[in-house]
XYZ file of C-alpha atoms in Angstrom:
305
model
C 2.351 19.692 15.732
C 1.794 16.263 17.255
C 1.199 12.830 15.884
C -2.230 11.651 16.968
C -2.055 8.121 15.705
C 0.445 5.824 14.140
C -0.799 2.820 12.261
C 1.882 0.351 11.265
C 1.097 -1.451 8.042
C 2.815 -4.800 7.681
C 2.728 -5.083 3.915
C 5.230 -7.266 2.110
C 6.686 -8.437 5.425
C 3.701 -10.539 6.505
C 3.918 -13.333 3.944
C 7.550 -13.781 4.907
C 6.824 -14.108 8.600
C 3.891 -16.416 7.968
C 6.111 -18.671 5.902
C 8.151 -19.404 9.023
C 5.224 -21.202 10.641
C 5.677 -24.991 10.152
C 3.313 -26.611 7.699
C 1.194 -23.473 7.275
C 0.767 -24.149 3.562
C -0.490 -27.654 4.322
C -2.827 -26.251 6.948
C -4.270 -23.795 4.455
C -4.960 -26.592 1.971
C -6.596 -28.721 4.660
C -8.685 -25.746 5.737
C -10.037 -25.554 2.216
C -11.697 -28.914 2.835
C -13.857 -27.426 5.563
C -15.924 -24.270 5.620
C -13.744 -21.375 6.722
C -15.017 -18.612 8.963
C -15.402 -15.416 6.894
C -12.837 -12.682 7.444
C -14.599 -9.667 8.930
C -13.221 -6.162 9.371
C -15.378 -4.411 11.945
C -16.451 -0.809 11.421
C -15.713 1.192 14.581
C -18.096 4.083 13.844
C -15.440 6.684 13.128
C -14.935 9.087 10.203
C -13.760 7.806 6.823
C -12.278 9.570 3.823
C -14.858 9.553 1.039
C -15.983 11.322 -2.105
C -13.232 13.387 -3.757
C -9.982 12.730 -1.887
C -6.950 14.933 -2.507
C -3.510 13.302 -2.416
C -0.527 15.611 -1.885
C 2.956 14.136 -2.365
C 6.232 14.955 -0.656
C 9.136 13.380 -2.569
C 11.978 13.090 -0.073
C 15.360 12.288 -1.565
C 16.397 11.373 -5.080
C 13.714 10.120 -7.451
C 14.238 10.165 -11.194
C 11.502 11.629 -13.405
C 10.833 8.097 -14.666
C 10.350 6.814 -11.110
C 8.007 9.656 -10.203
C 5.935 9.080 -13.332
C 5.389 5.382 -12.494
C 3.912 6.349 -9.117
C 1.903 9.354 -10.321
C 0.491 7.287 -13.192
C -0.632 4.709 -10.644
C -2.450 7.362 -8.631
C -4.131 8.759 -11.755
C -5.079 5.211 -12.774
C -7.202 4.784 -9.649
C -10.021 6.693 -11.311
C -9.394 6.114 -15.014
C -12.253 4.414 -16.833
C -10.313 4.245 -20.110
C -7.985 1.375 -19.239
C -8.741 -2.231 -20.238
C -9.687 -4.891 -17.726
C -8.387 -5.911 -15.303
C -7.704 -2.323 -14.317
C -6.303 -0.323 -11.430
C -9.623 1.520 -11.220
C -11.537 -1.765 -10.842
C -9.263 -2.620 -7.925
C -9.895 0.792 -6.318
C -13.660 0.538 -6.793
C -13.710 -2.025 -3.979
C -13.134 0.877 -1.542
C -16.499 2.202 -2.712
C -18.194 -0.811 -1.148
C -17.233 0.427 2.304
C -19.390 3.031 4.057
C -19.288 6.364 2.290
C -19.598 5.015 -1.235
C -17.333 5.711 -4.238
C -13.987 7.381 -3.625
C -12.138 9.485 -6.202
C -8.445 10.327 -5.858
C -7.121 13.647 -7.160
C -3.372 14.342 -7.156
C -2.737 17.952 -6.140
C 0.456 19.391 -4.626
C 3.856 17.808 -5.188
C 6.778 18.945 -3.039
C 10.339 17.972 -4.021
C 12.708 17.587 -1.053
C 15.887 16.724 -2.955
C 18.346 18.112 -0.391
C 17.391 15.839 2.532
C 16.406 18.739 4.804
C 15.967 16.372 7.774
C 18.870 14.065 6.942
C 18.887 10.472 5.726
C 17.892 8.752 8.969
C 14.354 9.633 9.996
C 12.019 8.775 12.841
C 8.223 8.717 12.687
C 7.716 12.263 14.091
C 9.861 13.549 11.224
C 7.627 11.743 8.739
C 4.689 13.677 10.200
C 6.706 16.902 9.900
C 7.399 16.183 6.235
C 3.747 15.324 5.633
C 2.713 18.707 7.012
C 4.803 20.438 4.330
C 2.162 19.483 1.786
C -0.212 21.801 3.637
C -3.518 21.301 5.431
C -6.588 19.992 3.721
C -9.904 18.444 4.540
C -10.571 14.972 3.148
C -6.977 14.671 1.951
C -3.922 12.456 2.367
C -0.414 13.866 2.633
C 1.823 11.183 1.169
C 5.541 11.036 2.008
C 7.717 8.937 -0.304
C 11.374 8.366 0.602
C 14.137 7.352 -1.799
C 16.312 4.255 -1.578
C 19.108 6.017 0.350
C 16.832 7.174 3.202
C 16.492 4.983 6.298
C 13.373 5.159 8.462
C 13.137 3.982 12.057
C 11.680 0.457 11.848
C 11.832 0.283 8.031
C 12.502 -3.312 6.930
C 12.343 -4.581 10.515
C 8.638 -4.072 11.223
C 7.151 -2.031 8.401
C 7.297 -1.220 4.714
C 4.856 1.682 4.949
C 2.650 3.370 7.505
C -0.350 5.635 7.716
C -1.697 7.669 10.569
C -2.786 11.174 11.469
C -1.160 14.373 12.619
C -2.332 17.625 14.143
C -1.564 21.128 12.887
C -3.023 24.597 13.456
C -5.952 23.838 11.181
C -6.800 20.465 12.686
C -6.276 16.759 12.168
C -4.859 15.480 8.890
C -4.232 12.001 7.449
C -0.789 11.037 6.214
C 0.938 7.995 4.760
C 4.539 6.997 4.117
C 6.193 4.423 1.856
C 9.923 3.937 1.292
C 11.985 2.560 -1.578
C 13.469 -0.704 -0.316
C 15.647 -1.467 -3.379
C 19.008 -1.247 -1.599
C 17.920 -1.867 1.984
C 15.477 -4.766 2.098
C 13.890 -5.811 -1.230
C 13.459 -9.316 0.168
C 11.134 -7.926 2.834
C 9.414 -4.966 1.194
C 9.548 -5.681 -2.547
C 8.453 -9.327 -2.537
C 7.412 -10.969 -4.886
C 9.813 -9.001 -7.143
C 12.771 -10.187 -5.058
C 13.444 -13.480 -3.322
C 12.350 -13.359 0.323
C 14.921 -13.428 3.102
C 13.095 -16.299 4.791
C 10.655 -19.004 3.835
C 9.960 -20.689 0.499
C 12.474 -19.574 -2.127
C 10.476 -19.483 -5.335
C 11.823 -17.459 -8.254
C 11.003 -13.745 -8.018
C 8.551 -12.198 -10.440
C 9.744 -9.711 -13.047
C 8.716 -6.177 -12.034
C 6.170 -4.760 -14.530
C 7.823 -1.327 -14.716
C 11.386 -2.628 -14.650
C 12.214 -1.152 -11.247
C 12.070 -3.522 -8.271
C 12.191 -0.679 -5.746
C 9.438 1.411 -7.343
C 7.220 -1.555 -8.217
C 7.640 -2.651 -4.604
C 6.581 0.829 -3.495
C 3.407 0.459 -5.569
C 2.498 -2.703 -3.609
C 2.902 -0.892 -0.316
C 1.374 2.360 -1.552
C -1.752 0.445 -2.578
C -1.867 -1.039 0.906
C -1.545 2.230 2.837
C -3.907 4.155 0.554
C -6.699 1.622 0.992
C -6.024 1.569 4.726
C -6.018 5.355 4.986
C -9.372 5.943 3.289
C -11.124 3.146 5.209
C -9.434 3.714 8.581
C -7.905 7.203 8.660
C -8.217 7.981 12.374
C -8.240 4.602 14.175
C -12.038 4.325 14.186
C -12.758 2.914 10.731
C -12.609 -0.623 9.365
C -10.090 -3.002 10.896
C -9.620 -6.214 12.815
C -7.443 -6.586 15.894
C -5.842 -3.868 18.043
C -6.054 -0.282 16.797
C -2.281 0.203 17.018
C -1.542 -2.854 14.844
C -4.685 -3.430 12.807
C -5.487 -5.682 9.893
C -7.066 -3.362 7.345
C -8.535 -3.398 3.828
C -5.398 -4.760 2.156
C -3.134 -5.792 5.028
C -5.785 -8.356 6.009
C -5.121 -10.003 2.633
C -1.323 -9.811 2.615
C 0.586 -11.970 0.148
C -2.383 -12.578 -2.164
C -2.110 -11.290 -5.741
C -3.951 -13.967 -7.684
C -5.944 -17.144 -7.290
C -4.236 -20.039 -5.539
C -1.904 -17.857 -3.436
C 0.033 -19.592 -0.663
C 2.872 -18.463 1.634
C 5.789 -17.782 -0.709
C 3.550 -18.001 -3.794
C 1.682 -14.852 -4.866
C -0.902 -16.735 -6.893
C -1.598 -16.958 -10.607
C -1.095 -13.578 -12.279
C -0.752 -12.298 -15.831
C 2.610 -12.360 -17.634
C 3.709 -10.040 -20.433
C 4.748 -12.241 -23.362
C 7.460 -9.827 -24.464
C 9.116 -8.771 -21.207
C 8.139 -11.655 -18.924
C 6.888 -9.125 -16.376
C 4.127 -10.143 -13.969
C 1.083 -7.952 -13.397
C -2.640 -8.088 -12.664
C -3.817 -4.563 -13.511
C -3.634 -2.112 -16.410
C -3.097 1.579 -15.734
C -2.961 4.734 -17.807
C -0.259 5.391 -20.413
C 0.095 1.672 -21.075
C 1.290 0.973 -17.527
C 0.985 -2.415 -15.868
C 0.949 -2.950 -12.122
C 0.806 -5.794 -9.632
C -1.745 -5.012 -6.911
C -2.567 -6.937 -3.717
C -5.967 -8.390 -2.923
C -8.412 -6.173 -1.042
C -11.069 -7.205 1.466
C -14.547 -6.800 -0.007
C -17.104 -5.903 2.689
C -19.983 -7.173 0.552
C -18.584 -10.715 0.426
C -16.213 -10.741 3.445
C -13.489 -12.158 1.194
C -10.142 -11.037 -0.123
C -10.831 -10.012 -3.703
C -8.212 -10.409 -6.456
C -8.321 -8.946 -9.947
C -7.256 -12.201 -11.611
């Protein structure tokens, strides 16, 4: 089994790095006074994931039932039409504006790897190995989620999640990985629920599900899922080099509501009882904070609020 492609997704890290650039916030405000060139993600004529997409999950390490339910509820919320606006499903519907039309996510297999069969320090090829444990499948994503005590090569330094493709006896398959950064680097991979390591030091937002690590994983999971379905094999929608692309959500990094600036996620909704920040309703009364996604019909980063 070999890894065919490896797409690094700079999720929560990008707004931190951009905040190091002198006067970037001022530059953004000045740019608003002139007509900005539209952001365009080019389609590279390759296959996309579309229609009914199966998501298989490999839970690697220790996740509590409560933590797993937050993530699974998010995945089920992608297609739920019963939640009030603004909803997770409304956010996901933007992927249906890319070639291929509407996309439906169905959660299928779930594999629990509680005994750390490959250890607690993993490299990318081992992520692909874990992804293959969910089995082959056409038009599917094998999702690897690692717990807070598992270190991944490059985690926190250059990535908060990745997606790519692997090869098995059946053929090529798409995979994605996201790690829990709660004890390793919440300032990099769970912003804006934790103060950033660098840049503007605004107060962190209260995590909507009361778990900074898991709510941070939702941010990065949203990013890699949108990137996987619209650019699964390096020939879909992206801007820049194929090995470090800006994709559906990573092109809009750091934007969660209107008025976003480096270090400021934008204006979002706040729960009057808990003080938690969110911009999307999910199933079972869940609330989530989701990043902006590039809308190909308007060539803009679209927010829910």
